[in-house]
């Protein structure tokens, strides 16, 4: 099983005067963390896409290219590319270039995003949320398969025998579909035979089994080999040497961040009891000491019928760079060996 990290390139800005300096520091520290993840043997590092004050990942491929220059083996991916509000031609060109820079280590994870900021920013209608994604994914896959592309759609000008360069080092850049809890998204990924990354940031992970089964059933029905229908799990998590310390480190920042997001989305404020409900055997959070976290990952894998990759999201808890570096060290040296 592959083990990795997803980051949103979070930044804490103490004043407008210090924004540039603190943003530069945050980017440099993120690159240090990616470099460490590579050194300790983690398999994957993904960078999200947001267009918000608290994150620095609006141009994720630039961060990944900088990381490629400082790493040797780790796979580098978006997590996710908000494809609905982007141009598939440019997405392919950017990640094909990243693949060349990294020596064949690029991946693309596409999704519709958990925030809607990109839609008004780039002039798209939120009412076209699903149609935009379907159409642009169709074009992205055609570009991956063909150097010269002929294609017509509703939201983008047509292409007529148009060459798209550069081409990547890999024969096919892996394209994963990032999904939440929408059944149609699982079925779509299955029909296309694309690997699936399931984001479970709350509730009980085993409840996603029926959706994962829908994905696999749709894939087999569409003629794809079951072994090619990979499933990954993305969850909030953090590893410390002591499980009590892990909880005390993680909770305060998590509570602030998700209470703040809740104000936008109409969620109730985070409470300690609701947080702790996620720490049990079936709860979504991958939080604790290395052995506890590894055991929980294996339980989640069994509950979902087997997963090939698990990724941690640690940016959501306002953890310090030093805490994140220690967590990455533990993930590579102690958690990963227990996953087999």
PDB file of N, CA and C in Angstrom, residues 64-101:
ATOM      1  N   UNK A  64       4.854  22.023  -7.284  1.00  0.00           N
ATOM      2  CA  UNK A  64       5.269  20.653  -7.574  1.00  0.00           C
ATOM      3  C   UNK A  64       6.545  20.619  -8.408  1.00  0.00           C
ATOM      4  N   UNK A  65       6.690  21.562  -9.330  1.00  0.00           N
ATOM      5  CA  UNK A  65       7.913  21.611 -10.134  1.00  0.00           C
ATOM      6  C   UNK A  65       9.123  21.958  -9.267  1.00  0.00           C
ATOM      7  N   UNK A  66       8.924  22.887  -8.321  1.00  0.00           N
ATOM      8  CA  UNK A  66      10.010  23.203  -7.396  1.00  0.00           C
ATOM      9  C   UNK A  66      10.356  21.984  -6.546  1.00  0.00           C
ATOM     10  N   UNK A  67       9.330  21.235  -6.139  1.00  0.00           N
ATOM     11  CA  UNK A  67       9.565  20.017  -5.357  1.00  0.00           C
ATOM     12  C   UNK A  67      10.286  18.960  -6.182  1.00  0.00           C
ATOM     13  N   UNK A  68       9.981  18.885  -7.469  1.00  0.00           N
ATOM     14  CA  UNK A  68      10.629  17.894  -8.337  1.00  0.00           C
ATOM     15  C   UNK A  68      12.131  18.086  -8.369  1.00  0.00           C
ATOM     16  N   UNK A  69      12.565  19.342  -8.312  1.00  0.00           N
ATOM     17  CA  UNK A  69      13.995  19.633  -8.353  1.00  0.00           C
ATOM     18  C   UNK A  69      14.713  19.237  -7.073  1.00  0.00           C
ATOM     19  N   UNK A  70      13.950  19.009  -6.002  1.00  0.00           N
ATOM     20  CA  UNK A  70      14.555  18.695  -4.709  1.00  0.00           C
ATOM     21  C   UNK A  70      14.303  17.257  -4.271  1.00  0.00           C
ATOM     22  N   UNK A  71      13.691  16.444  -5.127  1.00  0.00           N
ATOM     23  CA  UNK A  71      13.341  15.073  -4.758  1.00  0.00           C
ATOM     24  C   UNK A  71      13.800  14.102  -5.840  1.00  0.00           C
ATOM     25  N   UNK A  72      13.754  12.798  -5.497  1.00  0.00           N
ATOM     26  CA  UNK A  72      14.260  11.781  -6.409  1.00  0.00           C
ATOM     27  C   UNK A  72      13.224  10.726  -6.812  1.00  0.00           C
ATOM     28  N   UNK A  73      12.398  10.291  -5.872  1.00  0.00           N
ATOM     29  CA  UNK A  73      11.542   9.137  -6.131  1.00  0.00           C
ATOM     30  C   UNK A  73      10.050   9.410  -5.917  1.00  0.00           C
ATOM     31  N   UNK A  74       9.704  10.298  -5.039  1.00  0.00           N
ATOM     32  CA  UNK A  74       8.315  10.475  -4.636  1.00  0.00           C
ATOM     33  C   UNK A  74       7.462  10.951  -5.808  1.00  0.00           C
ATOM     34  N   UNK A  75       6.247  10.403  -5.926  1.00  0.00           N
ATOM     35  CA  UNK A  75       5.334  10.822  -6.981  1.00  0.00           C
ATOM     36  C   UNK A  75       4.682  12.143  -6.578  1.00  0.00           C
ATOM     37  N   UNK A  76       4.483  13.012  -7.562  1.00  0.00           N
ATOM     38  CA  UNK A  76       4.011  14.370  -7.310  1.00  0.00           C
ATOM     39  C   UNK A  76       2.715  14.604  -8.073  1.00  0.00           C
ATOM     40  N   UNK A  77       1.699  15.081  -7.343  1.00  0.00           N
ATOM     41  CA  UNK A  77       0.373  15.157  -7.941  1.00  0.00           C
ATOM     42  C   UNK A  77      -0.383  16.385  -7.466  1.00  0.00           C
ATOM     43  N   UNK A  78      -1.393  16.764  -8.237  1.00  0.00           N
ATOM     44  CA  UNK A  78      -2.398  17.705  -7.738  1.00  0.00           C
ATOM     45  C   UNK A  78      -3.334  16.961  -6.809  1.00  0.00           C
ATOM     46  N   UNK A  79      -4.004  17.711  -5.932  1.00  0.00           N
ATOM     47  CA  UNK A  79      -4.896  17.046  -4.971  1.00  0.00           C
ATOM     48  C   UNK A  79      -5.971  18.018  -4.453  1.00  0.00           C
ATOM     49  N   UNK A  80      -6.846  18.472  -5.270  1.00  0.00           N
ATOM     50  CA  UNK A  80      -7.082  18.122  -6.649  1.00  0.00           C
ATOM     51  C   UNK A  80      -6.862  19.327  -7.551  1.00  0.00           C
ATOM     52  N   UNK A  81      -6.828  19.075  -8.875  1.00  0.00           N
ATOM     53  CA  UNK A  81      -6.984  20.129  -9.865  1.00  0.00           C
ATOM     54  C   UNK A  81      -8.474  20.373 -10.045  1.00  0.00           C
ATOM     55  N   UNK A  82      -8.912  21.615  -9.877  1.00  0.00           N
ATOM     56  CA  UNK A  82     -10.331  21.949 -10.050  1.00  0.00           C
ATOM     57  C   UNK A  82     -10.580  22.075 -11.553  1.00  0.00           C
ATOM     58  N   UNK A  83     -10.806  20.937 -12.191  1.00  0.00           N
ATOM     59  CA  UNK A  83     -10.856  20.875 -13.641  1.00  0.00           C
ATOM     60  C   UNK A  83     -12.032  21.657 -14.225  1.00  0.00           C
ATOM     61  N   UNK A  84     -13.116  21.749 -13.493  1.00  0.00           N
ATOM     62  CA  UNK A  84     -14.298  22.465 -13.991  1.00  0.00           C
ATOM     63  C   UNK A  84     -13.998  23.907 -14.344  1.00  0.00           C
ATOM     64  N   UNK A  85     -13.044  24.524 -13.653  1.00  0.00           N
ATOM     65  CA  UNK A  85     -12.727  25.937 -13.852  1.00  0.00           C
ATOM     66  C   UNK A  85     -11.379  26.132 -14.529  1.00  0.00           C
ATOM     67  N   UNK A  86     -10.871  25.095 -15.174  1.00  0.00           N
ATOM     68  CA  UNK A  86      -9.569  25.182 -15.824  1.00  0.00           C
ATOM     69  C   UNK A  86      -9.695  24.749 -17.283  1.00  0.00           C
ATOM     70  N   UNK A  87      -8.624  24.917 -18.035  1.00  0.00           N
ATOM     71  CA  UNK A  87      -8.592  24.498 -19.428  1.00  0.00           C
ATOM     72  C   UNK A  87      -7.835  23.176 -19.513  1.00  0.00           C
ATOM     73  N   UNK A  88      -8.467  22.099 -19.970  1.00  0.00           N
ATOM     74  CA  UNK A  88      -7.789  20.804 -20.021  1.00  0.00           C
ATOM     75  C   UNK A  88      -6.513  20.804 -20.856  1.00  0.00           C
ATOM     76  N   UNK A  89      -6.448  21.634 -21.885  1.00  0.00           N
ATOM     77  CA  UNK A  89      -5.230  21.703 -22.685  1.00  0.00           C
ATOM     78  C   UNK A  89      -4.072  22.205 -21.826  1.00  0.00           C
ATOM     79  N   UNK A  90      -4.308  23.277 -21.084  1.00  0.00           N
ATOM     80  CA  UNK A  90      -3.254  23.827 -20.235  1.00  0.00           C
ATOM     81  C   UNK A  90      -2.911  22.873 -19.093  1.00  0.00           C
ATOM     82  N   UNK A  91      -3.915  22.220 -18.528  1.00  0.00           N
ATOM     83  CA  UNK A  91      -3.646  21.254 -17.464  1.00  0.00           C
ATOM     84  C   UNK A  91      -2.723  20.162 -17.976  1.00  0.00           C
ATOM     85  N   UNK A  92      -3.045  19.621 -19.141  1.00  0.00           N
ATOM     86  CA  UNK A  92      -2.189  18.559 -19.688  1.00  0.00           C
ATOM     87  C   UNK A  92      -0.785  19.070 -19.959  1.00  0.00           C
ATOM     88  N   UNK A  93      -0.668  20.246 -20.573  1.00  0.00           N
ATOM     89  CA  UNK A  93       0.654  20.788 -20.880  1.00  0.00           C
ATOM     90  C   UNK A  93       1.483  21.011 -19.612  1.00  0.00           C
ATOM     91  N   UNK A  94       0.837  21.542 -18.579  1.00  0.00           N
ATOM     92  CA  UNK A  94       1.556  21.801 -17.330  1.00  0.00           C
ATOM     93  C   UNK A  94       2.053  20.518 -16.693  1.00  0.00           C
ATOM     94  N   UNK A  95       1.208  19.493 -16.666  1.00  0.00           N
ATOM     95  CA  UNK A  95       1.605  18.255 -15.993  1.00  0.00           C
ATOM     96  C   UNK A  95       2.501  17.390 -16.868  1.00  0.00           C
ATOM     97  N   UNK A  96       2.390  17.513 -18.183  1.00  0.00           N
ATOM     98  CA  UNK A  96       3.364  16.865 -19.052  1.00  0.00           C
ATOM     99  C   UNK A  96       4.756  17.474 -18.830  1.00  0.00           C
ATOM    100  N   UNK A  97       4.804  18.794 -18.674  1.00  0.00           N
ATOM    101  CA  UNK A  97       6.074  19.466 -18.374  1.00  0.00           C
ATOM    102  C   UNK A  97       6.607  19.028 -17.017  1.00  0.00           C
ATOM    103  N   UNK A  98       5.723  18.969 -16.007  1.00  0.00           N
ATOM    104  CA  UNK A  98       6.132  18.469 -14.691  1.00  0.00           C
ATOM    105  C   UNK A  98       6.678  17.047 -14.803  1.00  0.00           C
ATOM    106  N   UNK A  99       6.074  16.230 -15.639  1.00  0.00           N
ATOM    107  CA  UNK A  99       6.537  14.857 -15.811  1.00  0.00           C
ATOM    108  C   UNK A  99       7.955  14.836 -16.375  1.00  0.00           C
ATOM    109  N   UNK A 100       8.241  15.730 -17.314  1.00  0.00           N
ATOM    110  CA  UNK A 100       9.592  15.817 -17.865  1.00  0.00           C
ATOM    111  C   UNK A 100      10.584  16.321 -16.817  1.00  0.00           C
ATOM    112  N   UNK A 101      10.188  17.328 -16.083  1.00  0.00           N
ATOM    113  CA  UNK A 101      11.060  17.889 -15.046  1.00  0.00           C
ATOM    114  C   UNK A 101      11.367  16.861 -13.968  1.00  0.00           C
TER     115      UNK A 101
END
